[in-house]
mmCIF file of C-alpha atoms in Angstrom:
data_model
loop_
_atom_site.group_PDB
_atom_site.id
_atom_site.type_symbol
_atom_site.label_atom_id
_atom_site.label_comp_id
_atom_site.label_asym_id
_atom_site.label_seq_id
_atom_site.Cartn_x
_atom_site.Cartn_y
_atom_site.Cartn_z
ATOM 1 C CA MET A 1 97.985 70.319 106.513
ATOM 2 C CA PHE A 2 97.017 73.592 108.177
ATOM 3 C CA LEU A 3 100.398 73.781 109.921
ATOM 4 C CA LEU A 4 102.165 73.185 106.599
ATOM 5 C CA LEU A 5 100.195 75.982 104.928
ATOM 6 C CA LEU A 6 100.924 78.285 107.847
ATOM 7 C CA CYS A 7 104.650 77.564 107.621
ATOM 8 C CA TRP A 8 104.569 78.127 103.858
ATOM 9 C CA PHE A 9 102.738 81.421 104.279
ATOM 10 C CA PHE A 10 105.125 82.571 107.010
ATOM 11 C CA GLY A 11 108.154 81.617 104.919
ATOM 12 C CA ALA A 12 106.786 83.416 101.853
ATOM 13 C CA ALA A 13 106.083 86.503 103.934
ATOM 14 C CA LEU A 14 109.669 86.489 105.231
ATOM 15 C CA ILE A 15 111.031 86.183 101.697
ATOM 16 C CA LEU A 16 108.855 89.056 100.455
ATOM 17 C CA TYR A 17 109.877 91.191 103.408
ATOM 18 C CA ALA A 18 113.561 90.476 102.774
ATOM 19 C CA LEU A 19 113.145 91.301 99.085
ATOM 20 C CA TYR A 20 111.334 94.572 99.837
ATOM 21 C CA SER A 21 113.409 95.847 102.742
ATOM 22 C CA TRP A 22 116.906 94.635 101.933
ATOM 23 C CA ILE A 23 117.626 92.551 98.830
ATOM 24 C CA ILE A 24 116.076 94.739 96.100
ATOM 25 C CA PRO A 25 117.090 98.090 97.688
ATOM 26 C CA SER A 26 120.659 96.811 97.990
ATOM 27 C CA ALA A 27 120.631 95.533 94.404
ATOM 28 C CA VAL A 28 119.519 98.879 92.934
ATOM 29 C CA GLN A 29 121.809 101.079 95.055
ATOM 30 C CA TYR A 30 124.431 101.446 92.348
ATOM 31 C CA ASN A 31 122.130 101.860 89.338
ATOM 32 C CA GLY A 32 120.307 105.155 89.180
ATOM 33 C CA SER A 33 117.666 104.098 86.652
ATOM 34 C CA LEU A 34 116.781 100.960 88.602
ATOM 35 C CA ALA A 35 116.800 102.894 91.876
ATOM 36 C CA LEU A 36 114.338 105.439 90.480
ATOM 37 C CA LEU A 37 112.121 102.690 89.051
ATOM 38 C CA TRP A 38 112.055 100.812 92.352
ATOM 39 C CA HIS A 39 111.742 103.701 94.796
ATOM 40 C CA ASP A 40 109.920 106.329 92.781
ATOM 41 C CA VAL A 41 107.479 104.099 90.900
ATOM 42 C CA ILE A 42 106.986 100.628 92.348
ATOM 43 C CA VAL A 43 107.356 101.299 96.074
ATOM 44 C CA GLU A 44 105.644 104.681 96.032
ATOM 45 C CA ARG A 45 102.587 103.381 94.194
ATOM 46 C CA ALA A 46 102.361 100.331 96.439
ATOM 47 C CA LEU A 47 102.574 102.391 99.648
ATOM 48 C CA ASP A 48 100.142 104.991 98.314
ATOM 49 C CA THR A 49 97.625 102.201 97.721
ATOM 50 C CA LEU A 50 98.228 100.442 101.032
ATOM 51 C CA THR A 51 98.236 103.556 103.208
ATOM 52 C CA ARG A 52 95.743 105.635 101.182
ATOM 53 C CA SER A 53 98.135 108.542 101.523
ATOM 54 C CA SER A 54 100.827 110.123 99.380
ATOM 55 C CA ARG A 55 104.574 110.043 99.963
ATOM 56 C CA PRO A 56 104.673 113.804 100.670
ATOM 57 C CA GLN A 57 101.928 113.343 103.270
ATOM 58 C CA ARG A 58 103.894 110.564 104.949
ATOM 59 C CA LEU A 59 107.032 112.728 104.888
ATOM 60 C CA LEU A 60 105.129 115.589 106.529
ATOM 61 C CA LYS A 61 103.925 113.277 109.307
ATOM 62 C CA ALA A 62 107.534 112.263 109.954
ATOM 63 C CA VAL A 63 108.530 115.930 110.234
ATOM 64 C CA GLN A 64 105.679 116.713 112.607
ATOM 65 C CA LYS A 65 106.499 113.673 114.731
ATOM 66 C CA HIS A 66 110.280 113.933 114.915
ATOM 67 C CA ALA A 67 111.300 117.547 114.185
ATOM 68 C CA THR A 68 111.213 120.443 116.607
ATOM 69 C CA ARG A 69 108.921 123.239 115.481
ATOM 70 C CA GLY A 70 110.951 126.320 114.579
ATOM 71 C CA ASP A 71 114.220 124.369 114.209
ATOM 72 C CA PRO A 72 115.088 124.020 110.485
ATOM 73 C CA HIS A 73 118.048 121.738 111.145
ATOM 74 C CA SER A 74 115.823 119.249 112.967
ATOM 75 C CA VAL A 75 113.414 119.361 110.013
ATOM 76 C CA ILE A 76 116.269 118.526 107.626
ATOM 77 C CA SER A 77 117.437 115.696 109.896
ATOM 78 C CA ALA A 78 113.911 114.281 110.203
ATOM 79 C CA ILE A 79 113.470 114.208 106.422
ATOM 80 C CA ASP A 80 116.896 112.645 105.869
ATOM 81 C CA HIS A 81 116.124 109.953 108.463
ATOM 82 C CA PHE A 82 112.738 109.272 106.862
ATOM 83 C CA CYS A 83 114.307 108.963 103.416
ATOM 84 C CA ARG A 84 117.163 106.714 104.491
ATOM 85 C CA HIS A 85 115.306 104.446 106.903
ATOM 86 C CA SER A 86 111.617 104.538 105.991
ATOM 87 C CA GLU A 87 110.957 105.666 102.443
ATOM 88 C CA TRP A 88 113.104 107.162 99.680
ATOM 89 C CA ALA A 89 112.039 110.580 98.385
ATOM 90 C CA MET A 90 113.354 112.825 95.619
ATOM 91 C CA ASN A 91 114.903 115.554 97.764
ATOM 92 C CA ILE A 92 118.414 116.693 96.982
ATOM 93 C CA GLY A 93 119.399 114.613 100.021
ATOM 94 C CA ASP A 94 122.050 114.932 102.692
ATOM 95 C CA GLU A 95 125.146 114.290 100.543
ATOM 96 C CA LYS A 96 124.345 116.715 97.723
ATOM 97 C CA GLY A 97 122.661 118.932 100.300
ATOM 98 C CA SER A 98 126.065 119.610 101.848
ATOM 99 C CA LEU A 99 127.284 120.788 98.436
ATOM 100 C CA LEU A 100 124.242 123.040 98.160
ATOM 101 C CA ASP A 101 125.041 124.464 101.595
ATOM 102 C CA SER A 102 128.588 125.223 100.488
ATOM 103 C CA VAL A 103 127.428 127.082 97.386
ATOM 104 C CA VAL A 104 124.866 129.119 99.343
ATOM 105 C CA SER A 105 127.547 130.009 101.887
ATOM 106 C CA GLU A 106 130.001 130.970 99.125
ATOM 107 C CA VAL A 107 127.532 133.119 97.166
ATOM 108 C CA ASN A 108 125.847 134.643 100.242
ATOM 109 C CA PRO A 109 122.847 135.610 98.084
ATOM 110 C CA GLU A 110 120.282 138.274 98.797
ATOM 111 C CA MET A 111 117.757 136.927 96.301
ATOM 112 C CA VAL A 112 117.407 133.218 95.436
ATOM 113 C CA LEU A 113 115.149 131.446 92.961
ATOM 114 C CA GLU A 114 114.405 127.746 93.346
ATOM 115 C CA LEU A 115 112.696 125.896 90.502
ATOM 116 C CA GLY A 116 110.962 122.824 91.931
ATOM 117 C CA THR A 117 109.984 122.897 95.608
ATOM 118 C CA TYR A 118 108.646 119.341 96.022
ATOM 119 C CA CYS A 119 108.201 118.968 99.822
ATOM 120 C CA GLY A 120 110.340 121.945 100.812
ATOM 121 C CA TYR A 121 113.530 120.144 101.858
ATOM 122 C CA SER A 122 115.966 122.187 99.762
ATOM 123 C CA ALA A 123 113.983 125.369 100.432
ATOM 124 C CA VAL A 124 114.573 124.822 104.151
ATOM 125 C CA ARG A 125 118.274 124.093 103.565
ATOM 126 C CA ILE A 126 118.700 127.280 101.543
ATOM 127 C CA ALA A 127 116.547 129.578 103.661
ATOM 128 C CA CYS A 128 118.131 128.669 106.984
ATOM 129 C CA MET A 129 121.503 129.825 105.599
ATOM 130 C CA LEU A 130 120.302 133.173 104.254
ATOM 131 C CA SER A 131 121.429 136.341 105.977
ATOM 132 C CA PRO A 132 118.859 138.766 107.449
ATOM 133 C CA GLY A 133 116.955 140.554 104.709
ATOM 134 C CA SER A 134 117.641 137.873 102.110
ATOM 135 C CA HIS A 135 114.799 136.052 100.410
ATOM 136 C CA LEU A 136 113.996 132.834 98.560
ATOM 137 C CA ILE A 137 111.299 132.462 95.923
ATOM 138 C CA THR A 138 110.492 128.828 95.211
ATOM 139 C CA LEU A 139 108.257 127.697 92.347
ATOM 140 C CA GLU A 140 106.235 124.482 92.413
ATOM 141 C CA PHE A 141 103.925 123.325 89.636
ATOM 142 C CA ASN A 142 102.166 120.565 91.620
ATOM 143 C CA ALA A 143 99.545 121.993 93.988
ATOM 144 C CA ASP A 144 99.605 118.924 96.268
ATOM 145 C CA TYR A 145 103.385 119.186 96.688
ATOM 146 C CA ALA A 146 103.077 122.925 97.331
ATOM 147 C CA ALA A 147 100.528 122.346 100.100
ATOM 148 C CA ILE A 148 102.918 119.970 101.888
ATOM 149 C CA ALA A 149 105.931 122.218 101.317
ATOM 150 C CA ARG A 150 104.160 125.181 102.925
ATOM 151 C CA GLN A 151 103.612 123.141 106.076
ATOM 152 C CA VAL A 152 107.211 121.873 106.119
ATOM 153 C CA ILE A 153 108.573 125.413 105.672
ATOM 154 C CA ALA A 154 106.237 126.695 108.391
ATOM 155 C CA TRP A 155 107.298 123.889 110.751
ATOM 156 C CA ALA A 156 110.894 124.995 110.193
ATOM 157 C CA GLY A 157 109.900 128.566 111.079
ATOM 158 C CA LEU A 158 111.069 130.031 107.773
ATOM 159 C CA GLU A 159 107.870 131.541 106.324
ATOM 160 C CA ASP A 160 109.373 135.043 106.558
ATOM 161 C CA LYS A 161 112.263 134.098 104.262
ATOM 162 C CA VAL A 162 110.459 131.903 101.745
ATOM 163 C CA GLN A 163 107.851 132.868 99.156
ATOM 164 C CA LEU A 164 106.291 129.724 97.680
ATOM 165 C CA VAL A 165 104.601 130.290 94.331
ATOM 166 C CA GLU A 166 102.370 127.737 92.610
ATOM 167 C CA GLY A 167 102.465 127.453 88.844
ATOM 168 C CA ALA A 168 104.596 126.665 85.821
ATOM 169 C CA SER A 169 108.086 128.125 85.663
ATOM 170 C CA GLU A 170 107.611 129.253 82.066
ATOM 171 C CA ASP A 171 104.598 131.296 83.189
ATOM 172 C CA TRP A 172 106.149 132.829 86.293
ATOM 173 C CA ILE A 173 109.691 133.663 85.156
ATOM 174 C CA PRO A 174 108.536 136.432 82.760
ATOM 175 C CA ARG A 175 106.401 137.899 85.589
ATOM 176 C CA MET A 176 109.093 137.978 88.270
ATOM 177 C CA ARG A 177 110.128 141.591 87.783
ATOM 178 C CA GLU A 178 106.573 142.918 87.570
ATOM 179 C CA HIS A 179 105.058 140.749 90.314
ATOM 180 C CA PHE A 180 107.867 140.706 92.885
ATOM 181 C CA GLY A 181 109.882 143.775 91.931
ATOM 182 C CA ILE A 182 112.995 141.669 91.366
ATOM 183 C CA GLU A 183 115.805 143.002 89.211
ATOM 184 C CA THR A 184 118.090 139.945 89.195
ATOM 185 C CA PHE A 185 118.757 136.769 91.176
ATOM 186 C CA ASP A 186 122.077 136.035 92.865
ATOM 187 C CA LEU A 187 121.507 132.266 92.941
ATOM 188 C CA VAL A 188 119.187 130.002 90.962
ATOM 189 C CA PHE A 189 118.686 126.385 92.048
ATOM 190 C CA LEU A 190 117.247 124.132 89.335
ATOM 191 C CA ASP A 191 115.568 120.974 90.618
ATOM 192 C CA HIS A 192 112.295 120.686 88.684
ATOM 193 C CA TRP A 193 111.419 118.895 85.453
ATOM 194 C CA LYS A 194 114.719 118.059 83.781
ATOM 195 C CA ASP A 195 113.474 118.974 80.300
ATOM 196 C CA ARG A 196 112.787 122.491 81.617
ATOM 197 C CA TYR A 197 116.354 123.226 82.772
ATOM 198 C CA LEU A 198 117.544 124.562 79.435
ATOM 199 C CA PRO A 199 114.375 126.412 78.333
ATOM 200 C CA ASP A 200 114.048 128.073 81.735
ATOM 201 C CA THR A 201 117.711 129.064 81.784
ATOM 202 C CA LYS A 202 117.300 130.722 78.397
ATOM 203 C CA LEU A 203 114.087 132.360 79.633
ATOM 204 C CA LEU A 204 115.920 133.767 82.656
ATOM 205 C CA GLU A 205 118.492 135.209 80.271
ATOM 206 C CA GLU A 206 115.843 136.693 77.994
ATOM 207 C CA CYS A 207 114.034 138.263 80.938
ATOM 208 C CA ARG A 208 117.358 139.711 82.171
ATOM 209 C CA LEU A 209 116.971 138.095 85.575
ATOM 210 C CA LEU A 210 120.626 137.020 85.607
ATOM 211 C CA ARG A 211 123.447 139.440 86.341
ATOM 212 C CA LYS A 212 127.170 139.034 85.929
ATOM 213 C CA GLY A 213 128.151 136.619 88.689
ATOM 214 C CA THR A 214 124.750 134.964 89.160
ATOM 215 C CA VAL A 215 125.241 131.298 90.035
ATOM 216 C CA LEU A 216 123.064 128.567 88.550
ATOM 217 C CA LEU A 217 123.172 125.301 90.490
ATOM 218 C CA ALA A 218 121.496 122.332 88.800
ATOM 219 C CA ASP A 219 120.659 119.039 90.508
ATOM 220 C CA ASN A 220 120.300 115.564 88.952
ATOM 221 C CA VAL A 221 122.415 116.436 85.917
ATOM 222 C CA ILE A 222 123.555 112.798 85.624
ATOM 223 C CA CYS A 223 120.562 110.891 86.989
ATOM 224 C CA PRO A 224 117.967 111.215 85.522
ATOM 225 C CA GLY A 225 120.243 113.539 83.511
ATOM 226 C CA THR A 226 120.088 116.838 81.629
ATOM 227 C CA PRO A 227 122.391 116.413 78.602
ATOM 228 C CA ASP A 228 121.051 119.380 76.625
ATOM 229 C CA TYR A 229 121.456 121.704 79.614
ATOM 230 C CA LEU A 230 124.990 120.486 80.306
ATOM 231 C CA GLN A 231 126.005 120.907 76.694
ATOM 232 C CA TYR A 232 124.675 124.457 76.733
ATOM 233 C CA VAL A 233 126.270 125.762 79.939
ATOM 234 C CA ARG A 234 129.558 123.958 79.335
ATOM 235 C CA ASN A 235 129.977 125.311 75.808
ATOM 236 C CA SER A 236 128.428 128.755 76.108
ATOM 237 C CA LEU A 237 130.762 131.724 76.417
ATOM 238 C CA SER A 238 128.228 133.193 78.842
ATOM 239 C CA TYR A 239 128.974 130.623 81.564
ATOM 240 C CA LYS A 240 131.854 129.176 83.503
ATOM 241 C CA SER A 241 130.793 125.740 84.681
ATOM 242 C CA CYS A 242 132.106 123.020 86.951
ATOM 243 C CA TYR A 243 130.715 119.644 87.974
ATOM 244 C CA TYR A 244 130.449 118.410 91.576
ATOM 245 C CA LYS A 245 130.418 114.626 91.519
ATOM 246 C CA SER A 246 128.181 113.005 94.100
ATOM 247 C CA HIS A 247 125.407 110.385 94.295
ATOM 248 C CA LEU A 248 121.707 110.189 93.584
ATOM 249 C CA GLU A 249 119.877 111.078 96.769
ATOM 250 C CA TYR A 250 120.104 108.350 99.403
ATOM 251 C CA THR A 251 121.785 105.853 97.026
ATOM 252 C CA LYS A 252 125.274 105.044 95.759
ATOM 253 C CA ALA A 253 124.462 105.676 92.077
ATOM 254 C CA GLU A 254 126.436 108.505 90.474
ATOM 255 C CA ASP A 255 124.787 111.881 90.201
ATOM 256 C CA GLY A 256 126.009 115.402 90.715
ATOM 257 C CA LEU A 257 125.460 119.145 90.673
ATOM 258 C CA GLU A 258 126.498 121.515 87.908
ATOM 259 C CA LYS A 259 127.516 124.981 89.091
ATOM 260 C CA SER A 260 127.482 127.604 86.346
ATOM 261 C CA VAL A 261 128.494 131.231 86.858
ATOM 262 C CA PHE A 262 126.847 133.671 84.456
ATOM 263 C CA LEU A 263 129.515 135.873 82.888
ATOM 264 C CA GLY A 264 127.136 138.380 81.381
#
């Protein structure tokens, strides 16, 4: 009887492991909503409870274990490996990250604003491509995320190029000129709360922080989606927009980046 129970328990454990590590992840790969529900809600909450740590904390440990201090490219690789092989996280990811790299290289900005730092992945990608004297200001509302991002950015050796600011975008955007002495941004990367994309874009316009030629690059415009923002930049005479089709980070579900050039 004991042997039968042991076999049953072992078999059930194997089935649960297969469901968790392979069957369900494979099943949700092509559906963005299901992928977000599985990875960003169910799995994250379960692992937070089991490990008594947060996903950003686990990501930071992976960086400290596998990345070389002072080497931003090794930090990016360590995070990508963690997200593909250990635990999904809501970074822009390697596929869309390459598109981000291309835009940064094309614009060659002196002053960049990032809305939504999370753990610092995209901040590292952007900052390591900036020319000497260029600067990135990245805003993060969540204090716990900001604390992790500071350590990730420091591990990459990019503290001199990145100014991380805690607080709400709607509070900080009107204070940019006064607090940082900024006239305009050359590149704005939107990757925060999706319902803030449009209000913050309009706020940037109102505060005259955009100049003719400023590029707005918005992530996750398909999944979870930003329909009001897309309608605005695609129909406004103030922008010339194009869509870069890609996939939701570390999945095969469609997502993409919207690049919008401010025409003044």
